[in-house]
mmCIF file of C-alpha atoms in Angstrom:
data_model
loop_
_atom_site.group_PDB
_atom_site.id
_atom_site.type_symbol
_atom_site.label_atom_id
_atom_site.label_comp_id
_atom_site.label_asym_id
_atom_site.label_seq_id
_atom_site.Cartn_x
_atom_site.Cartn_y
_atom_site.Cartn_z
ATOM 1 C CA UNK A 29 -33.027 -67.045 -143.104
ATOM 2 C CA UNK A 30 -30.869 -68.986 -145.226
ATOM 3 C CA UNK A 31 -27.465 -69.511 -143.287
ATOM 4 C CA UNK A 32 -25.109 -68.317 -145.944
ATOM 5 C CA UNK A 33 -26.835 -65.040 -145.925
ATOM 6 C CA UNK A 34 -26.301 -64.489 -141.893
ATOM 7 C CA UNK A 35 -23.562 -62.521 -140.477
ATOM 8 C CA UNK A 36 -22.514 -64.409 -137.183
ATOM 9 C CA UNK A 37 -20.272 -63.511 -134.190
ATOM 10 C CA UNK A 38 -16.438 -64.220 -134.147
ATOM 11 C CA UNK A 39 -14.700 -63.840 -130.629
ATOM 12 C CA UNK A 40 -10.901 -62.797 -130.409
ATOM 13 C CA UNK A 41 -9.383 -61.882 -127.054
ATOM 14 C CA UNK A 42 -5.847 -61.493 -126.460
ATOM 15 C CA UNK A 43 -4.754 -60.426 -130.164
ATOM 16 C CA UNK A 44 -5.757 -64.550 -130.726
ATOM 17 C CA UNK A 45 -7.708 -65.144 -134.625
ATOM 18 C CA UNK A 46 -11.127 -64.363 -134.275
ATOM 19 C CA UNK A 47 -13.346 -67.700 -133.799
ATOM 20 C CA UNK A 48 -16.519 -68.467 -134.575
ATOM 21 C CA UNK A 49 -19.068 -67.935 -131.641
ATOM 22 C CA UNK A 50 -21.052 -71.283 -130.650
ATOM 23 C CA UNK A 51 -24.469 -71.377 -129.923
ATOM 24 C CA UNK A 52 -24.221 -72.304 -126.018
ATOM 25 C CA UNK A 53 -21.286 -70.238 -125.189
ATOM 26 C CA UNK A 54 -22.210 -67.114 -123.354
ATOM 27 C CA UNK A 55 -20.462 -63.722 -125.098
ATOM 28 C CA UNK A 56 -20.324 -61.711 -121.891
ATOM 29 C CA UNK A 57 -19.196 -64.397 -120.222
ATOM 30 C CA UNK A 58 -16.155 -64.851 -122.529
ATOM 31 C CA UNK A 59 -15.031 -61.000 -121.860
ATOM 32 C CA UNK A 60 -15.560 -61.309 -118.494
ATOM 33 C CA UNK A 61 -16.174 -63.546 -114.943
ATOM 34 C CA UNK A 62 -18.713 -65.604 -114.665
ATOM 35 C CA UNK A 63 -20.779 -63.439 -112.351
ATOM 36 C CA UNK A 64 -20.376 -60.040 -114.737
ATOM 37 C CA UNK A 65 -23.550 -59.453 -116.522
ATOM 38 C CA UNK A 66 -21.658 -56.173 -118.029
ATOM 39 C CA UNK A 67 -18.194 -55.669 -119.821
ATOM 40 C CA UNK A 68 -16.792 -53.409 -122.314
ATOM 41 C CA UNK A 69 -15.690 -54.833 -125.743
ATOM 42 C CA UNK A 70 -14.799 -53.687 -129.097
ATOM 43 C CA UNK A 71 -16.811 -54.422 -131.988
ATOM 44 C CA UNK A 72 -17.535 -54.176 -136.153
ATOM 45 C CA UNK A 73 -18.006 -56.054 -139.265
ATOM 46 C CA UNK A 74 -14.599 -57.439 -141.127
ATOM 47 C CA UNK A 75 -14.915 -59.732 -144.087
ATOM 48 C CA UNK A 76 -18.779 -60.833 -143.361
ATOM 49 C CA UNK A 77 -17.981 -61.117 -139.534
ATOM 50 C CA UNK A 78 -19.174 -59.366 -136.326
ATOM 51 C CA UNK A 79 -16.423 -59.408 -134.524
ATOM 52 C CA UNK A 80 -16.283 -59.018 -130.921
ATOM 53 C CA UNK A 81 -12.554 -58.536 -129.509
ATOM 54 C CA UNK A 82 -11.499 -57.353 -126.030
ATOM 55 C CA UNK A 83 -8.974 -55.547 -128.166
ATOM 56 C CA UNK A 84 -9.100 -52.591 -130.727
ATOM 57 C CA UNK A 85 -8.883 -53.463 -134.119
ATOM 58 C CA UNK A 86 -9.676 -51.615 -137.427
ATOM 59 C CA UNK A 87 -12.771 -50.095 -137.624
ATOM 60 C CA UNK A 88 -13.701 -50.919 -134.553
ATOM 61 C CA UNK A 89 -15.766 -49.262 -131.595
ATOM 62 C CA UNK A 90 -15.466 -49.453 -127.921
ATOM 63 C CA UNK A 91 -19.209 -50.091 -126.404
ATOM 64 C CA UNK A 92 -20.570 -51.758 -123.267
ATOM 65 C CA UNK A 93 -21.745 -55.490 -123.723
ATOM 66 C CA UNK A 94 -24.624 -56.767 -121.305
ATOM 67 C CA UNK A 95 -26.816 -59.791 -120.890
ATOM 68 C CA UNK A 96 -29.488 -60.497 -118.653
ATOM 69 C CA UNK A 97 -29.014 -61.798 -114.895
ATOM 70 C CA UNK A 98 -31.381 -65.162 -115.838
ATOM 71 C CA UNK A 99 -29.606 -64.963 -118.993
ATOM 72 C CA UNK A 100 -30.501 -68.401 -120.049
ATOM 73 C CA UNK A 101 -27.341 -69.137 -122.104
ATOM 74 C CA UNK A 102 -25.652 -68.247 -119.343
ATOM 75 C CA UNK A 103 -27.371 -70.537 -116.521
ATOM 76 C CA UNK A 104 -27.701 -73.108 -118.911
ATOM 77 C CA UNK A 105 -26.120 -76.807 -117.598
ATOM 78 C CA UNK A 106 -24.394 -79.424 -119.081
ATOM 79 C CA UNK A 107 -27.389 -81.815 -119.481
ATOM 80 C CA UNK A 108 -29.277 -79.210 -120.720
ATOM 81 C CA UNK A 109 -26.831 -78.139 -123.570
ATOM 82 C CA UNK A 110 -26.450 -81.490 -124.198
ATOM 83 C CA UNK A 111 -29.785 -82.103 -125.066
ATOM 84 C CA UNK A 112 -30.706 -79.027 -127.396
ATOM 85 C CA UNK A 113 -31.028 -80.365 -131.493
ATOM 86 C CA UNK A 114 -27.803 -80.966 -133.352
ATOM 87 C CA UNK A 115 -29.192 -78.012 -135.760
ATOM 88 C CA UNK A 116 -29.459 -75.469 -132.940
ATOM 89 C CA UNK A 117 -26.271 -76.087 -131.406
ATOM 90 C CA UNK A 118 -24.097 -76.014 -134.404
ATOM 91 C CA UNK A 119 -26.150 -72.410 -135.762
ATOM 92 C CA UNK A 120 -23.552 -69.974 -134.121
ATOM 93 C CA UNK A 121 -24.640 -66.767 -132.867
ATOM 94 C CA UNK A 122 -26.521 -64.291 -135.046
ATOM 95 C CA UNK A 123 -26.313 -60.939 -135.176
ATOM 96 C CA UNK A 124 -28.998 -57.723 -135.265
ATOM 97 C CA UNK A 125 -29.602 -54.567 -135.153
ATOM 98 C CA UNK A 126 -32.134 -52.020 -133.229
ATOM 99 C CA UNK A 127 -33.020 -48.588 -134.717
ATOM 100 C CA UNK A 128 -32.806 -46.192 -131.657
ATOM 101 C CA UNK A 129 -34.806 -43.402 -133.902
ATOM 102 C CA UNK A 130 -34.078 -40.118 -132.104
ATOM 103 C CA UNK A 131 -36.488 -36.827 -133.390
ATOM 104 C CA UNK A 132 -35.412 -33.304 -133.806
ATOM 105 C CA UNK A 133 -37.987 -32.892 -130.903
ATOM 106 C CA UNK A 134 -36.202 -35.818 -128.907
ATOM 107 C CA UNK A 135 -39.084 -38.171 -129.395
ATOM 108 C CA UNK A 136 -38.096 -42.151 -129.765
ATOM 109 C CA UNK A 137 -39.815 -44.396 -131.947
ATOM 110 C CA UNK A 138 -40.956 -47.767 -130.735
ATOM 111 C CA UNK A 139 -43.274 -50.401 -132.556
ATOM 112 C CA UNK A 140 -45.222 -53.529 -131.128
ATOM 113 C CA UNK A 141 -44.374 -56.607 -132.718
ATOM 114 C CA UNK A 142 -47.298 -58.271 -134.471
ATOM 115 C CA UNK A 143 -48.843 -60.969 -132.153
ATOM 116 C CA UNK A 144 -48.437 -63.747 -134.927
ATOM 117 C CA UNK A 145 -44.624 -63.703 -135.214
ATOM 118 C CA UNK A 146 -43.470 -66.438 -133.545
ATOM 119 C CA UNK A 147 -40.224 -64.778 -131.293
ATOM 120 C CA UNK A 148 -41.171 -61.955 -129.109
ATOM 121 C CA UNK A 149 -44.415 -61.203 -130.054
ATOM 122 C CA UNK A 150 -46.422 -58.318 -128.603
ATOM 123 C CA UNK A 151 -43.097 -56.386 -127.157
ATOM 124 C CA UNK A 152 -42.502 -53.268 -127.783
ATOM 125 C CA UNK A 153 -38.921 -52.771 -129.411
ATOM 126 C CA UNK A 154 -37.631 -50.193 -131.908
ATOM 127 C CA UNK A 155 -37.665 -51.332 -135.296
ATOM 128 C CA UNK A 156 -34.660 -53.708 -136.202
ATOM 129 C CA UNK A 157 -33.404 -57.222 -137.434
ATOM 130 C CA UNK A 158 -30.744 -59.620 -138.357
ATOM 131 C CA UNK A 159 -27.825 -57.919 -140.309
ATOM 132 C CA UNK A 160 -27.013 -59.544 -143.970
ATOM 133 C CA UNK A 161 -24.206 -60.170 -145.601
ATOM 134 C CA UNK A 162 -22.044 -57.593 -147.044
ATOM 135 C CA UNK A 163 -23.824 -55.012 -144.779
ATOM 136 C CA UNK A 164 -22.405 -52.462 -142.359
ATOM 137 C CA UNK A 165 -24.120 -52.404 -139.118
ATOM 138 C CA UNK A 166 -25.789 -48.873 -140.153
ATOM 139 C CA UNK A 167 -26.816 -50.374 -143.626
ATOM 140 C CA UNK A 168 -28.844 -53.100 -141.679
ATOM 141 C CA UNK A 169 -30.458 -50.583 -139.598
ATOM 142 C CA UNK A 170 -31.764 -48.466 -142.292
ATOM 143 C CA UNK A 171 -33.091 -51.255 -144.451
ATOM 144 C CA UNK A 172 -34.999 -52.874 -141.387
ATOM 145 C CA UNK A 173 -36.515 -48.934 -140.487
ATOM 146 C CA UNK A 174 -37.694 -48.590 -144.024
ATOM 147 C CA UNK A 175 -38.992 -52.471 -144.111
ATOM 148 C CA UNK A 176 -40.701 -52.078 -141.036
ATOM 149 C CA UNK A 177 -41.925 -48.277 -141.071
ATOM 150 C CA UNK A 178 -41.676 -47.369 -144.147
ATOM 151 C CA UNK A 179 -39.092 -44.285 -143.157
ATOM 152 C CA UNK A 180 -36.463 -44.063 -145.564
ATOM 153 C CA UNK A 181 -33.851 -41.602 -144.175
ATOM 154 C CA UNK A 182 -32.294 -39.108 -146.683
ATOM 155 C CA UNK A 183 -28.198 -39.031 -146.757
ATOM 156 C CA UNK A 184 -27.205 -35.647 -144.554
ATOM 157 C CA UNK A 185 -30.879 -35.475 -142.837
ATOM 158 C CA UNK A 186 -29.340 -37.543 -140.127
ATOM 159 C CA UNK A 187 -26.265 -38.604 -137.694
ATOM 160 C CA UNK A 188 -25.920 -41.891 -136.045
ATOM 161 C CA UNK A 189 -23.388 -43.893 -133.505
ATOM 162 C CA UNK A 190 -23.859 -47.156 -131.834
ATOM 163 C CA UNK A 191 -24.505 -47.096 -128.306
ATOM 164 C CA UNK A 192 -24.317 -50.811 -126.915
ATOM 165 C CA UNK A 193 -24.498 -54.485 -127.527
ATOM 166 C CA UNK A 194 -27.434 -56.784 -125.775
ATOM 167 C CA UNK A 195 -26.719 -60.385 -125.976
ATOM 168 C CA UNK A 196 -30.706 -61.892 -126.577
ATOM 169 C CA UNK A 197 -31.766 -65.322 -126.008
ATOM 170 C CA UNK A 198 -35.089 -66.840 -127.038
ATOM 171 C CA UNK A 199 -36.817 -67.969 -124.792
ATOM 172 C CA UNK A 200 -35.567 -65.608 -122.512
ATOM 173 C CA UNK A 201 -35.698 -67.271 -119.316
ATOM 174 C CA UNK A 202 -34.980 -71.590 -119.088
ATOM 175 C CA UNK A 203 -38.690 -71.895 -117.647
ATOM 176 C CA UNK A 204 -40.014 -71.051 -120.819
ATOM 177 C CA UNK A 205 -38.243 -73.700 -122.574
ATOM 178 C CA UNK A 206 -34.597 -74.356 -123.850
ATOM 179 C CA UNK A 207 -32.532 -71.874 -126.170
ATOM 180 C CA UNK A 208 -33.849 -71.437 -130.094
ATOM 181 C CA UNK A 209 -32.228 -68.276 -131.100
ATOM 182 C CA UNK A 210 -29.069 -66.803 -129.769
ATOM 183 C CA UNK A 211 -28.167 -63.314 -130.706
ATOM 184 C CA UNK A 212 -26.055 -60.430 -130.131
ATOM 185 C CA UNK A 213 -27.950 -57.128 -130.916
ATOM 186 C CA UNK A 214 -26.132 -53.881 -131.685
ATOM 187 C CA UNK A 215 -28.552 -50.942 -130.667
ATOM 188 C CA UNK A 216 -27.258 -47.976 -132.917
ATOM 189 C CA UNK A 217 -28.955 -44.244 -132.459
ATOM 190 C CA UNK A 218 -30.024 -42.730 -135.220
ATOM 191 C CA UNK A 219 -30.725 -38.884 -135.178
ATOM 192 C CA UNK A 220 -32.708 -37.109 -137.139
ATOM 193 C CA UNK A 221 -33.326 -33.706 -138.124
ATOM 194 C CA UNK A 222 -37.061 -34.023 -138.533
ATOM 195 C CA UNK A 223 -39.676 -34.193 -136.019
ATOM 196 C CA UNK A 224 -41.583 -36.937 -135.016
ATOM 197 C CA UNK A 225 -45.034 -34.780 -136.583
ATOM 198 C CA UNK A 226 -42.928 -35.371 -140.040
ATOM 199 C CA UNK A 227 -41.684 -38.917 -139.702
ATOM 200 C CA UNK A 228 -45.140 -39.607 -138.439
ATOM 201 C CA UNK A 229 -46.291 -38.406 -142.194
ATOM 202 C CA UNK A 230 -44.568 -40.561 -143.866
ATOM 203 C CA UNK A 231 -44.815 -43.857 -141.718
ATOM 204 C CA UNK A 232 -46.222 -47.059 -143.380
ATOM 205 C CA UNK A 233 -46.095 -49.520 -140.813
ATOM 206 C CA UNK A 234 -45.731 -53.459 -142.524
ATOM 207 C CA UNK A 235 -48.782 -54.900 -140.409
ATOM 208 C CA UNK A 236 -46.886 -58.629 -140.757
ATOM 209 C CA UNK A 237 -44.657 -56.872 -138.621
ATOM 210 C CA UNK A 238 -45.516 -53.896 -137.039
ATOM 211 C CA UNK A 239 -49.096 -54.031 -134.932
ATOM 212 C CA UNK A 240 -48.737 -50.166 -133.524
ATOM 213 C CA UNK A 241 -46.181 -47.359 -132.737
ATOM 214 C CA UNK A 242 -45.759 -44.496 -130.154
ATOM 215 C CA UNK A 243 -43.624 -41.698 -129.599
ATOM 216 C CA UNK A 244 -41.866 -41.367 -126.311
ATOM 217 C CA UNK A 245 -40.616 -39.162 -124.331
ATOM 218 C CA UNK A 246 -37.450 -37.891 -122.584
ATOM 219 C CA UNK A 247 -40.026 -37.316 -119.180
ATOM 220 C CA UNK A 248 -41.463 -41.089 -120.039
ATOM 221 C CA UNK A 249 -38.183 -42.623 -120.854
ATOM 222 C CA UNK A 250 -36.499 -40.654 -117.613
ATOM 223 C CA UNK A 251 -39.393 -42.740 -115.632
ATOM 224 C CA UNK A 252 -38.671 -46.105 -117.080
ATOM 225 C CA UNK A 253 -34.921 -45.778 -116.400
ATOM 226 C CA UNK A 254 -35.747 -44.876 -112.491
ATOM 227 C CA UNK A 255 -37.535 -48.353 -112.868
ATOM 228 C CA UNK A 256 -35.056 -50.274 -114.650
ATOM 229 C CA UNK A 257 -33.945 -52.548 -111.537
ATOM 230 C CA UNK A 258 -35.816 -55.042 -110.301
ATOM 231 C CA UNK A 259 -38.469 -55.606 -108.834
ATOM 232 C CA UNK A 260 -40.367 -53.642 -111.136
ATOM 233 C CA UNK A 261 -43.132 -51.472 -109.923
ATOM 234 C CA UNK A 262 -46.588 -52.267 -109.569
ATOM 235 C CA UNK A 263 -48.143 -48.963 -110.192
ATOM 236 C CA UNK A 264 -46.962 -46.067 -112.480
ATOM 237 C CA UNK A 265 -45.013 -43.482 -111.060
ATOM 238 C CA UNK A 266 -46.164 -40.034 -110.096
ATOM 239 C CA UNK A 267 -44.281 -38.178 -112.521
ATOM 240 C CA UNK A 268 -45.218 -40.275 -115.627
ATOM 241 C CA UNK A 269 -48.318 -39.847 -116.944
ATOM 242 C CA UNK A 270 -51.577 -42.643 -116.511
ATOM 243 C CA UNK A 271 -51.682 -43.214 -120.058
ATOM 244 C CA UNK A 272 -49.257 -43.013 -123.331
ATOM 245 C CA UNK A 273 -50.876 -42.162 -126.977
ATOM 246 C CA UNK A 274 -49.815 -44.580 -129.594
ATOM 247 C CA UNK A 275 -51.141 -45.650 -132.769
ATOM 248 C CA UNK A 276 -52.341 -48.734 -133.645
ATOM 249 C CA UNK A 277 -52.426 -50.752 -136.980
ATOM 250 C CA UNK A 278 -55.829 -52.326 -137.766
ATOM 251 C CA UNK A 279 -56.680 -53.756 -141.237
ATOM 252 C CA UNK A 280 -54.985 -51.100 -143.002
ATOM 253 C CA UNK A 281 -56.194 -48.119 -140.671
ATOM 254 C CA UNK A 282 -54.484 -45.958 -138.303
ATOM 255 C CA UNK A 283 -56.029 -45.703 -135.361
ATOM 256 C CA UNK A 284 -55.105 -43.675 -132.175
ATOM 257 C CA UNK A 285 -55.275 -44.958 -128.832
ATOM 258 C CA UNK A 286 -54.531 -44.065 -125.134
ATOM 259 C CA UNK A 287 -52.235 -47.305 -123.568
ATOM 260 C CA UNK A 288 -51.469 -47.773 -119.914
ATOM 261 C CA UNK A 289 -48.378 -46.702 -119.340
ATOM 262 C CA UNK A 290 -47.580 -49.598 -116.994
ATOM 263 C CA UNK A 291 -47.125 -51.233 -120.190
ATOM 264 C CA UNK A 292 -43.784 -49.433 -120.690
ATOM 265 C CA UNK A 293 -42.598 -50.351 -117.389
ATOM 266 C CA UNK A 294 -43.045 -53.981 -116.528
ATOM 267 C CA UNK A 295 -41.246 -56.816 -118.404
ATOM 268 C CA UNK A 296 -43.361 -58.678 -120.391
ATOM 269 C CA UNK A 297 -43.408 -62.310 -119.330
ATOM 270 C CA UNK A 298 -46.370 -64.420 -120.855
ATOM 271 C CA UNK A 299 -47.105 -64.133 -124.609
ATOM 272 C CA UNK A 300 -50.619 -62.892 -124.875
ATOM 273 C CA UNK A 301 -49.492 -59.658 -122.841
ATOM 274 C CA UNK A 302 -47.701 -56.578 -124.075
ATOM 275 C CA UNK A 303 -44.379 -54.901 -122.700
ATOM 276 C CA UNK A 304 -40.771 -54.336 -123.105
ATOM 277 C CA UNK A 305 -37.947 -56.710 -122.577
ATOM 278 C CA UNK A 306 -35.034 -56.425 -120.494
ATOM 279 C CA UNK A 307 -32.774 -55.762 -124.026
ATOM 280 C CA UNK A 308 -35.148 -52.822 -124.899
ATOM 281 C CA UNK A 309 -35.050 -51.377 -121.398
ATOM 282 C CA UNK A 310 -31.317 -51.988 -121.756
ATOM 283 C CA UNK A 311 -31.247 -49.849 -124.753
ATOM 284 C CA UNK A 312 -33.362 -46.631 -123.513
ATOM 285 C CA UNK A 313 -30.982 -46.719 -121.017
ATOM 286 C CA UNK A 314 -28.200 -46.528 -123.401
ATOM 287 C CA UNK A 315 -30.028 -43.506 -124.919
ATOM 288 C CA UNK A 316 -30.920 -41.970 -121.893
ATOM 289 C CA UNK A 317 -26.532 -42.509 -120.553
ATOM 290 C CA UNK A 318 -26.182 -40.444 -124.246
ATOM 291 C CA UNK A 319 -29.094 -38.131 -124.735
ATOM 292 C CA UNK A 320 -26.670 -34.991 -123.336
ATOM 293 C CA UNK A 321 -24.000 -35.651 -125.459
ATOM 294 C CA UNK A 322 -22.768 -33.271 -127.841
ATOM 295 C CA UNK A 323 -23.978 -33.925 -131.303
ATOM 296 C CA UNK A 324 -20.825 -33.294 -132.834
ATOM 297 C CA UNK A 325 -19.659 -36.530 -131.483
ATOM 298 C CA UNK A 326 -21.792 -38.257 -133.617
ATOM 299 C CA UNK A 327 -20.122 -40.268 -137.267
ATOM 300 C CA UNK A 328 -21.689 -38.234 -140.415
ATOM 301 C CA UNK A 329 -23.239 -40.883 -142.717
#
């Protein structure tokens, strides 16, 4: 993506200007102690910026901010960081967005990635991308549901909020490799009035992107949040069922299929396998902290 078109992260804390992000500086880390994997900041888009303040400022929301434990941002060393590419380490940090699609029937969406993108392929995430310029955070999330499913959400059918902020890094652990991509994802819900039968009518999945889709849950996603810590489990719970039905993408065709549901529960660590990352686990959770709430809470688009 062209870098005049990216919306990056700006830091402020302690009412100081907000400052461009760099790529090897850890954004939890900045809000809190170096051992805090958790804090709570306050974020939104100003002028083309995401900012990121430990203060409230116009527009902004209060949300929890987390990174991984083997973050590798965060354990990265000084040789290390010394030795990534001029280009990487002056790219700032990059901003998304991930679609938390919530049913009138309280099913979630999530999609595989296709296995010939080149960053996290083969997880299962819900749909999302980098925010552009001159978009609010729930503008980017609609255009990357309708780009990647082929949902286009009609104005009143739905409510949304934004429930958290992941901070990614690719690869995601330093044994895979040194930092390429550096991101701070906003996971926003959005819920709908429809059921998942209708959405599931209308879905047109972009195979460059999208491989297959399933519908979870609130007794699947219950599961996976009992199994959030590690180490994960090596069999599937009692109370979850063996398999999960999803639909998968091939040559134009829909075709259903039964997946193990271990598959929803272990982190996915080699390339060729499927699974969810910690960030996605992260953000079920975030539904599953906010499923109860009252819907009135949520900001009318």
């Amino acid at each position: 993506m062209d870098t005049m078109k990216r919306i990056l992260v700006y830091l402020s804390k302690e009412k100081s200007l907000p400052q461009c992000a760099k790529f090897i500086q850890s954004i939890t880390g900045y809000f809190g102690s170096e051992l805090e994997d958790k804090v709570m900041v306050n974020c939104g888009i100003d002028k083309n910026r995401f900012i990121i303040s430990d203060q409230e400022f116009r527009h902004s929301t209060r949300v929890p901010l987390k990174r991984a434990k083997m973050c590798p941002i965060k354990n990265l060393e000084g040789g290390q960081a010394a030795s990534l590419p001029e280009d990487v380490r002056s790219r700032g940090v990059d901003v998304g967005v991930a679609v938390i699609l919530q049913t009138a029937n309280r099913k979630i969406l999530l999609t595989r990635r296709s296995a010939s993108l080149r960053i996290f392929p083969n997880v299962w995430v819900p749909p999302g991308g980098h925010i552009e310029q001159d978009e609010q955070i729930l503008d980017a999330g609609l255009r990357e549901l309708k780009e990647e499913t082929g949902l286009q959400l009609k104005d009143g059918e739905f409510s949304w909020r934004i429930l958290g902020l992941w901070e990614s890094v690719f690869p995601h652990v330093l044994s895979q490799g040194l930092p390429t991509k550096h991101h701070i994802v906003a996971f926003i819900l959005i819920l709908s009035r429809e059921t998942h039968h209708q959405l599931q009518e209308r879905l047109c999945p972009n195979e460059c992107e999208v491989s297959a889709w399933a519908w979870l849950g609130h007794r699947e996603l219950e599961v996976m949040h009992s199994t959030l810590s590690e180490p994960y489990p090596t069999a599937v719970p009692r109370n979850m069922p063996a398999t999960i039905g999803a639909t998968e993408l091939r040559s134009g065709s829909f075709v259903q299929m039964n997946l193990p549901a271990s598959v929803f529960l272990n982190t996915k660590d080699k390339e060729e396998e499927e699974g969810l990352c910690k960030g996605v686990k992260y953000g079920m959770r975030l539904w599953l902290d906010t499923v109860t709430s009252d819907i009135g809470s949520f900001q009318g688009h």
